mmCIF file of C-alpha atoms in Angstrom:
data_model
loop_
_atom_site.group_PDB
_atom_site.id
_atom_site.type_symbol
_atom_site.label_atom_id
_atom_site.label_comp_id
_atom_site.label_asym_id
_atom_site.label_seq_id
_atom_site.Cartn_x
_atom_site.Cartn_y
_atom_site.Cartn_z
ATOM 1 C CA MET Y 1 0.000 0.000 0.000
ATOM 2 C CA SER Y 2 1.270 3.462 -0.832
ATOM 3 C CA ASP Y 3 2.501 5.721 1.980
ATOM 4 C CA ARG Y 4 0.705 8.637 0.402
ATOM 5 C CA PRO Y 5 -2.028 9.964 2.740
ATOM 6 C CA THR Y 6 -5.552 8.876 1.868
ATOM 7 C CA THR Y 7 -8.831 10.599 2.638
ATOM 8 C CA ALA Y 8 -10.077 10.762 6.223
ATOM 9 C CA LEU Y 9 -13.366 8.961 5.778
ATOM 10 C CA SER Y 10 -14.846 6.346 3.532
ATOM 11 C CA PRO Y 11 -15.957 7.543 0.104
ATOM 12 C CA ALA Y 12 -19.524 7.290 1.304
ATOM 13 C CA GLU Y 13 -18.680 9.810 4.032
ATOM 14 C CA GLU Y 14 -17.131 12.116 1.464
ATOM 15 C CA SER Y 15 -20.434 12.327 -0.339
ATOM 16 C CA VAL Y 16 -22.223 13.770 2.688
ATOM 17 C CA ALA Y 17 -19.517 15.558 4.732
ATOM 18 C CA PRO Y 18 -20.200 19.317 4.859
ATOM 19 C CA ALA Y 19 -17.572 21.898 4.003
ATOM 20 C CA ASP Y 20 -17.881 23.174 7.596
ATOM 21 C CA ALA Y 21 -16.637 20.405 9.908
ATOM 22 C CA ASN Y 22 -18.465 21.992 12.850
ATOM 23 C CA ALA Y 23 -21.877 21.917 11.240
ATOM 24 C CA ASP Y 24 -24.465 19.824 13.097
ATOM 25 C CA ALA Y 25 -27.311 20.004 10.629
ATOM 26 C CA SER Y 26 -28.412 16.927 8.705
ATOM 27 C CA PRO Y 27 -27.236 16.907 5.078
ATOM 28 C CA ASP Y 28 -30.888 16.704 4.000
ATOM 29 C CA ALA Y 29 -32.816 19.626 5.444
ATOM 30 C CA ASN Y 30 -36.092 18.189 4.069
ATOM 31 C CA ALA Y 31 -35.652 14.779 5.691
ATOM 32 C CA PRO Y 32 -38.658 13.464 7.692
ATOM 33 C CA ALA Y 33 -38.748 14.661 11.285
ATOM 34 C CA PRO Y 34 -38.618 11.279 13.114
ATOM 35 C CA THR Y 35 -35.110 10.076 13.900
ATOM 36 C CA PRO Y 36 -34.568 6.442 12.918
ATOM 37 C CA ALA Y 37 -32.968 4.008 15.291
ATOM 38 C CA PRO Y 38 -29.195 3.568 14.976
ATOM 39 C CA ARG Y 39 -28.830 1.016 12.212
ATOM 40 C CA ARG Y 40 -26.731 -2.101 12.477
ATOM 41 C CA ARG Y 41 -24.151 -1.653 9.757
ATOM 42 C CA GLY Y 42 -22.713 -5.042 9.003
ATOM 43 C CA THR Y 43 -24.404 -5.852 5.694
ATOM 44 C CA ALA Y 44 -21.627 -6.627 3.231
ATOM 45 C CA LEU Y 45 -23.719 -6.082 0.103
ATOM 46 C CA ARG Y 46 -24.874 -2.658 1.176
ATOM 47 C CA ALA Y 47 -21.331 -1.640 2.079
ATOM 48 C CA ALA Y 48 -20.026 -2.916 -1.254
ATOM 49 C CA LEU Y 49 -22.612 -0.913 -3.186
ATOM 50 C CA ARG Y 50 -21.653 2.219 -1.265
ATOM 51 C CA TRP Y 51 -17.982 1.765 -2.034
ATOM 52 C CA THR Y 52 -18.704 1.111 -5.716
ATOM 53 C CA ALA Y 53 -20.806 4.239 -6.057
ATOM 54 C CA ALA Y 54 -18.229 6.306 -4.227
ATOM 55 C CA VAL Y 55 -15.427 5.175 -6.514
ATOM 56 C CA VAL Y 56 -17.399 6.404 -9.525
ATOM 57 C CA VAL Y 57 -17.973 9.791 -7.885
ATOM 58 C CA PHE Y 58 -14.348 10.135 -6.854
ATOM 59 C CA GLY Y 59 -13.194 9.261 -10.356
ATOM 60 C CA ALA Y 60 -15.267 12.093 -11.748
ATOM 61 C CA LEU Y 61 -13.855 14.537 -9.240
ATOM 62 C CA GLY Y 62 -10.256 13.426 -9.702
ATOM 63 C CA SER Y 63 -9.892 12.756 -5.955
ATOM 64 C CA THR Y 64 -8.019 10.023 -4.123
ATOM 65 C CA VAL Y 65 -10.159 7.054 -3.078
ATOM 66 C CA ALA Y 66 -9.853 5.767 0.507
ATOM 67 C CA TYR Y 67 -9.366 2.042 0.892
ATOM 68 C CA ALA Y 68 -11.605 -0.120 3.076
ATOM 69 C CA VAL Y 69 -10.521 -3.091 5.090
ATOM 70 C CA THR Y 70 -13.031 -5.714 4.047
ATOM 71 C CA ASP Y 71 -11.374 -9.032 4.807
ATOM 72 C CA LEU Y 72 -9.681 -10.826 7.667
ATOM 73 C CA ASP Y 73 -6.097 -10.543 6.462
ATOM 74 C CA ARG Y 74 -3.732 -8.787 8.865
ATOM 75 C CA THR Y 75 -3.168 -6.013 6.351
ATOM 76 C CA ASP Y 76 -2.517 -2.313 6.619
ATOM 77 C CA VAL Y 77 -5.371 -0.063 7.626
ATOM 78 C CA PRO Y 78 -5.413 3.302 5.808
ATOM 79 C CA THR Y 79 -4.390 6.330 7.828
ATOM 80 C CA LEU Y 80 -7.378 8.160 6.389
ATOM 81 C CA ALA Y 81 -5.587 11.434 6.994
ATOM 82 C CA THR Y 82 -6.357 14.776 5.431
ATOM 83 C CA GLU Y 83 -7.012 18.199 6.876
ATOM 84 C CA SER Y 84 -9.132 19.599 4.045
ATOM 85 C CA ASP Y 85 -12.381 19.431 6.007
ATOM 86 C CA GLY Y 86 -11.254 19.160 9.609
ATOM 87 C CA ARG Y 87 -10.094 15.545 9.655
ATOM 88 C CA TRP Y 88 -7.140 14.676 11.802
ATOM 89 C CA THR Y 89 -3.820 13.188 10.737
ATOM 90 C CA TYR Y 90 -3.361 9.784 12.332
ATOM 91 C CA PRO Y 91 -0.196 7.685 12.268
ATOM 92 C CA ARG Y 92 -0.084 4.942 9.688
ATOM 93 C CA LEU Y 93 -2.200 2.111 11.058
ATOM 94 C CA ALA Y 94 -1.905 -1.649 10.774
ATOM 95 C CA LYS Y 95 -3.768 -4.467 12.433
ATOM 96 C CA PRO Y 96 -1.541 -6.112 15.051
ATOM 97 C CA PRO Y 97 -0.183 -9.587 14.372
ATOM 98 C CA LEU Y 98 -1.912 -12.624 15.797
ATOM 99 C CA PRO Y 99 -0.167 -15.193 18.009
ATOM 100 C CA ALA Y 100 1.040 -18.229 16.097
ATOM 101 C CA GLY Y 101 -1.881 -20.477 15.248
ATOM 102 C CA ALA Y 102 -4.550 -18.096 16.557
ATOM 103 C CA PRO Y 103 -7.537 -17.445 14.273
ATOM 104 C CA ALA Y 104 -8.796 -14.002 13.300
ATOM 105 C CA PRO Y 105 -11.718 -12.792 15.443
ATOM 106 C CA PHE Y 106 -14.380 -13.496 12.834
ATOM 107 C CA ALA Y 107 -12.920 -16.600 11.205
ATOM 108 C CA PRO Y 108 -15.375 -19.549 11.038
ATOM 109 C CA ALA Y 109 -13.238 -21.567 13.461
ATOM 110 C CA ASN Y 110 -13.357 -18.779 16.066
ATOM 111 C CA THR Y 111 -16.844 -19.433 17.429
ATOM 112 C CA GLY Y 112 -16.368 -17.155 20.437
ATOM 113 C CA GLN Y 113 -15.227 -14.315 18.169
ATOM 114 C CA ILE Y 114 -12.178 -13.758 20.353
ATOM 115 C CA HIS Y 115 -9.596 -11.072 19.563
ATOM 116 C CA TYR Y 116 -6.274 -12.794 20.243
ATOM 117 C CA ALA Y 117 -4.186 -9.743 19.320
ATOM 118 C CA ASP Y 118 -2.805 -7.524 22.070
ATOM 119 C CA LEU Y 119 -5.632 -5.267 23.250
ATOM 120 C CA GLU Y 120 -3.424 -2.181 23.532
ATOM 121 C CA ARG Y 121 -2.423 -2.517 19.894
ATOM 122 C CA LEU Y 122 -6.075 -2.672 18.877
ATOM 123 C CA LEU Y 123 -6.569 0.795 20.377
ATOM 124 C CA LEU Y 124 -6.647 3.651 17.912
ATOM 125 C CA PRO Y 125 -3.479 5.769 18.356
ATOM 126 C CA ALA Y 126 -3.754 9.472 19.038
ATOM 127 C CA PRO Y 127 -3.613 11.813 16.027
ATOM 128 C CA GLU Y 128 -0.657 14.024 15.314
ATOM 129 C CA GLY Y 129 -0.360 17.176 17.409
ATOM 130 C CA SER Y 130 -2.631 15.968 20.205
ATOM 131 C CA SER Y 131 -1.919 16.022 23.941
ATOM 132 C CA PRO Y 132 -2.431 12.748 25.853
ATOM 133 C CA ASP Y 133 -5.048 12.419 28.574
ATOM 134 C CA PRO Y 134 -3.025 11.649 31.744
ATOM 135 C CA SER Y 135 -6.007 9.938 33.393
ATOM 136 C CA LEU Y 136 -5.806 7.210 30.722
ATOM 137 C CA ALA Y 137 -2.072 6.613 30.896
ATOM 138 C CA GLY Y 138 -1.981 3.266 32.714
ATOM 139 C CA LYS Y 139 0.619 0.567 32.074
ATOM 140 C CA ASP Y 140 -0.088 -1.135 28.744
ATOM 141 C CA SER Y 141 -3.004 1.326 28.421
ATOM 142 C CA ARG Y 142 -4.950 -0.630 31.060
ATOM 143 C CA VAL Y 143 -7.443 1.277 33.218
ATOM 144 C CA PRO Y 144 -9.596 0.130 36.136
ATOM 145 C CA VAL Y 145 -13.328 -0.404 35.845
ATOM 146 C CA SER Y 146 -13.873 2.684 37.992
ATOM 147 C CA ARG Y 147 -12.255 4.917 35.339
ATOM 148 C CA PHE Y 148 -14.500 3.555 32.609
ATOM 149 C CA LEU Y 149 -17.584 4.054 34.785
ATOM 150 C CA GLN Y 150 -16.736 7.734 35.195
ATOM 151 C CA GLU Y 151 -18.188 8.130 31.714
ATOM 152 C CA TYR Y 152 -21.668 7.458 33.171
ATOM 153 C CA GLY Y 153 -23.848 8.828 35.949
ATOM 154 C CA GLU Y 154 -23.069 7.926 39.538
ATOM 155 C CA SER Y 155 -26.447 6.242 40.071
ATOM 156 C CA VAL Y 156 -25.812 3.517 37.474
ATOM 157 C CA ARG Y 157 -22.177 2.774 38.276
ATOM 158 C CA PRO Y 158 -22.691 0.144 41.026
ATOM 159 C CA THR Y 159 -25.014 -1.985 38.896
ATOM 160 C CA MET Y 160 -22.806 -1.699 35.837
ATOM 161 C CA ALA Y 161 -19.724 -2.614 37.881
ATOM 162 C CA ALA Y 162 -21.435 -5.711 39.270
ATOM 163 C CA ASP Y 163 -22.590 -6.817 35.835
ATOM 164 C CA LEU Y 164 -19.140 -6.318 34.348
ATOM 165 C CA GLY Y 165 -17.875 -8.807 36.892
ATOM 166 C CA ASP Y 166 -20.762 -11.213 36.329
ATOM 167 C CA ASN Y 167 -20.308 -11.063 32.540
ATOM 168 C CA GLY Y 168 -16.648 -11.983 32.639
ATOM 169 C CA LEU Y 169 -14.891 -8.716 31.856
ATOM 170 C CA ARG Y 170 -11.206 -9.513 31.401
ATOM 171 C CA HIS Y 171 -9.695 -6.033 31.196
ATOM 172 C CA ILE Y 172 -10.095 -2.541 29.768
ATOM 173 C CA ALA Y 173 -7.619 -0.630 27.616
ATOM 174 C CA ALA Y 174 -8.089 3.072 27.004
ATOM 175 C CA ARG Y 175 -6.490 6.064 25.363
ATOM 176 C CA GLY Y 176 -7.431 9.725 25.346
ATOM 177 C CA TRP Y 177 -6.214 12.994 23.880
ATOM 178 C CA THR Y 178 -7.027 16.661 23.383
ATOM 179 C CA MET Y 179 -6.482 18.643 20.197
ATOM 180 C CA PRO Y 180 -4.626 21.914 20.892
ATOM 181 C CA ASP Y 181 -6.255 23.981 18.165
ATOM 182 C CA ASP Y 182 -9.890 23.652 19.228
ATOM 183 C CA GLY Y 183 -9.842 21.758 22.541
ATOM 184 C CA THR Y 184 -11.747 18.722 21.268
ATOM 185 C CA SER Y 185 -11.359 15.909 23.797
ATOM 186 C CA THR Y 186 -11.489 12.211 22.815
ATOM 187 C CA ARG Y 187 -11.545 9.072 24.967
ATOM 188 C CA VAL Y 188 -11.531 5.543 23.556
ATOM 189 C CA TYR Y 189 -12.147 2.442 25.683
ATOM 190 C CA LEU Y 190 -11.889 -1.205 24.653
ATOM 191 C CA LEU Y 191 -13.574 -3.712 26.962
ATOM 192 C CA ARG Y 192 -12.536 -7.331 26.421
ATOM 193 C CA PHE Y 193 -14.802 -10.099 27.688
ATOM 194 C CA HIS Y 194 -14.378 -13.886 27.740
ATOM 195 C CA SER Y 195 -16.616 -14.360 24.702
ATOM 196 C CA MET Y 196 -18.996 -12.650 22.303
ATOM 197 C CA ALA Y 197 -21.966 -13.912 24.358
ATOM 198 C CA THR Y 198 -20.844 -12.256 27.589
ATOM 199 C CA ALA Y 199 -19.939 -9.012 25.806
ATOM 200 C CA GLN Y 200 -23.331 -8.901 24.122
ATOM 201 C CA ASN Y 201 -25.137 -9.611 27.371
ATOM 202 C CA PHE Y 202 -23.559 -6.610 29.082
ATOM 203 C CA PHE Y 203 -23.990 -4.376 26.047
ATOM 204 C CA GLY Y 204 -27.644 -5.295 25.549
ATOM 205 C CA THR Y 205 -28.452 -4.854 29.228
ATOM 206 C CA HIS Y 206 -26.826 -1.477 29.825
ATOM 207 C CA LEU Y 207 -25.694 0.341 26.692
ATOM 208 C CA GLN Y 208 -27.585 -0.617 23.551
ATOM 209 C CA GLY Y 209 -30.288 1.885 22.677
ATOM 210 C CA ALA Y 210 -32.886 2.050 19.946
ATOM 211 C CA THR Y 211 -33.659 5.600 18.814
ATOM 212 C CA ASP Y 212 -31.933 7.160 21.825
ATOM 213 C CA ALA Y 213 -28.915 6.107 23.872
ATOM 214 C CA SER Y 214 -29.977 4.073 26.896
ATOM 215 C CA GLN Y 215 -27.356 5.693 29.154
ATOM 216 C CA LYS Y 216 -26.291 9.317 29.271
ATOM 217 C CA VAL Y 217 -22.548 9.795 29.150
ATOM 218 C CA THR Y 218 -20.805 12.466 31.197
ATOM 219 C CA ASP Y 219 -21.685 16.106 30.342
ATOM 220 C CA VAL Y 220 -24.801 15.199 28.338
ATOM 221 C CA GLU Y 221 -27.538 17.537 29.566
ATOM 222 C CA LYS Y 222 -30.688 15.846 28.265
ATOM 223 C CA LEU Y 223 -30.124 12.842 26.024
ATOM 224 C CA SER Y 224 -28.281 11.589 22.951
ATOM 225 C CA SER Y 225 -30.060 10.375 19.860
ATOM 226 C CA GLY Y 226 -29.005 8.217 16.935
ATOM 227 C CA ASP Y 227 -26.741 10.032 14.475
ATOM 228 C CA LYS Y 228 -28.413 9.384 11.135
ATOM 229 C CA THR Y 229 -25.601 11.189 9.263
ATOM 230 C CA PHE Y 230 -23.093 8.417 10.028
ATOM 231 C CA PRO Y 231 -22.607 6.664 6.655
ATOM 232 C CA TYR Y 232 -20.055 3.909 7.249
ATOM 233 C CA GLY Y 233 -21.043 0.291 6.562
ATOM 234 C CA GLY Y 234 -18.605 -1.138 9.108
ATOM 235 C CA ALA Y 235 -16.018 -3.902 8.976
ATOM 236 C CA ALA Y 236 -17.274 -7.474 8.735
ATOM 237 C CA GLY Y 237 -18.459 -8.827 12.076
ATOM 238 C CA THR Y 238 -18.864 -5.416 13.717
ATOM 239 C CA GLU Y 239 -21.815 -3.171 14.507
ATOM 240 C CA SER Y 240 -21.626 0.568 15.199
ATOM 241 C CA TYR Y 241 -24.086 2.576 17.283
ATOM 242 C CA VAL Y 242 -23.434 6.303 16.878
ATOM 243 C CA TYR Y 243 -25.092 9.042 18.950
ATOM 244 C CA ASP Y 244 -25.168 12.827 19.064
ATOM 245 C CA GLU Y 245 -26.315 14.951 21.994
ATOM 246 C CA VAL Y 246 -29.595 16.642 21.155
ATOM 247 C CA ALA Y 247 -30.220 20.366 21.570
ATOM 248 C CA PRO Y 248 -30.670 22.291 23.761
ATOM 249 C CA ARG Y 249 -27.256 21.347 25.100
ATOM 250 C CA GLY Y 250 -25.174 22.639 27.985
ATOM 251 C CA PRO Y 251 -21.762 24.288 27.684
ATOM 252 C CA VAL Y 252 -20.190 21.054 26.367
ATOM 253 C CA HIS Y 253 -21.359 19.220 23.230
ATOM 254 C CA VAL Y 254 -20.865 15.444 23.475
ATOM 255 C CA ARG Y 255 -20.839 12.788 20.763
ATOM 256 C CA HIS Y 256 -20.345 9.111 21.534
ATOM 257 C CA ALA Y 257 -20.423 5.724 19.857
ATOM 258 C CA TYR Y 258 -20.272 2.022 20.660
ATOM 259 C CA ILE Y 259 -18.671 -0.648 18.498
ATOM 260 C CA SER Y 260 -19.679 -4.247 19.078
ATOM 261 C CA ALA Y 261 -16.963 -6.587 17.782
ATOM 262 C CA GLY Y 262 -17.145 -10.139 19.074
ATOM 263 C CA ASP Y 263 -15.625 -10.396 22.560
ATOM 264 C CA THR Y 264 -14.721 -6.683 22.550
ATOM 265 C CA LEU Y 265 -16.828 -3.571 23.040
ATOM 266 C CA ALA Y 266 -15.576 -0.082 22.250
ATOM 267 C CA LEU Y 267 -16.786 3.206 23.682
ATOM 268 C CA ILE Y 268 -15.700 6.417 21.932
ATOM 269 C CA VAL Y 269 -16.538 9.767 23.525
ATOM 270 C CA GLN Y 270 -15.710 13.073 21.891
ATOM 271 C CA SER Y 271 -16.624 16.463 23.324
ATOM 272 C CA ARG Y 272 -15.887 20.151 23.031
ATOM 273 C CA LYS Y 273 -17.129 23.392 24.529
ATOM 274 C CA GLY Y 274 -19.642 24.960 22.203
ATOM 275 C CA SER Y 275 -20.005 22.569 19.273
ATOM 276 C CA ALA Y 276 -18.130 19.293 18.703
ATOM 277 C CA PRO Y 277 -17.236 18.840 15.014
ATOM 278 C CA ARG Y 278 -18.861 15.910 13.278
ATOM 279 C CA VAL Y 279 -16.179 14.979 10.744
ATOM 280 C CA PRO Y 280 -13.290 14.045 13.081
ATOM 281 C CA PHE Y 281 -15.717 12.129 15.292
ATOM 282 C CA HIS Y 282 -16.918 10.024 12.364
ATOM 283 C CA GLN Y 283 -13.311 9.566 11.279
ATOM 284 C CA THR Y 284 -12.329 8.298 14.732
ATOM 285 C CA VAL Y 285 -15.211 5.818 14.898
ATOM 286 C CA ILE Y 286 -14.462 4.468 11.421
ATOM 287 C CA LEU Y 287 -10.780 3.897 12.149
ATOM 288 C CA GLN Y 288 -11.454 2.161 15.468
ATOM 289 C CA ASN Y 289 -14.080 0.008 13.784
ATOM 290 C CA GLN Y 290 -11.600 -1.090 11.119
ATOM 291 C CA LEU Y 291 -8.966 -2.044 13.690
ATOM 292 C CA LEU Y 292 -11.497 -4.292 15.461
ATOM 293 C CA GLY Y 293 -12.935 -5.837 12.299
#
């Protein structure tokens, strides 16, 4: 794969991303008022059609096409880095190697959908120019359950902590950073369970929402609703649930997303005073999804 930077989002994202990265409005101002539930985005055919259409559009515009990771090979993941519309420049990414003889997480022989690669290396690295979050700087990027639960209200933490233990949580890896130019803060958590079944049980009980997020994350004033502007089909075997805080908001605008990927759950939280830009948030979710797929 060439070392030349590629675009920050999938071609499908390019077709809807606004020129202003801080814009919160839906691309279709005449869209029906009801907000659909966050869609499960693992359908290979739909994703393939999106990529095909995007390639045609990009060819007409003379732009560079971003590459998707659509198989289980331990191949390079595109950096998806450009600053033309507010996207961040990430280091060159690659899926970590597997231990000798270990199957890929979504191989037919891997019935538990276990990620055998090192959890820290499955974490999305911080983009260039960012400052690390010192509260997420544990050894090997490991953090205690209590740090993860700080992302939720105090009233739900005891029950969630108990269920994490009952559902066989193995460990949590996390990384966070702040961008110096606009103060956007990002925190990414990976929760590894003993199997897909135990991960799904915890996720379905506490985190999975339909139209709205079932749990408010820190600094959300009212609630978060499904982000219908998120266009990415998702890597095979994964499902993304993407939310945006609804207006009226408080002083901090919060976006968050969950990625369900076999034995591993990801939480991505991105916030900023005023308005949190949509484009780098989508970019971050897409890249983390690809590393887990």
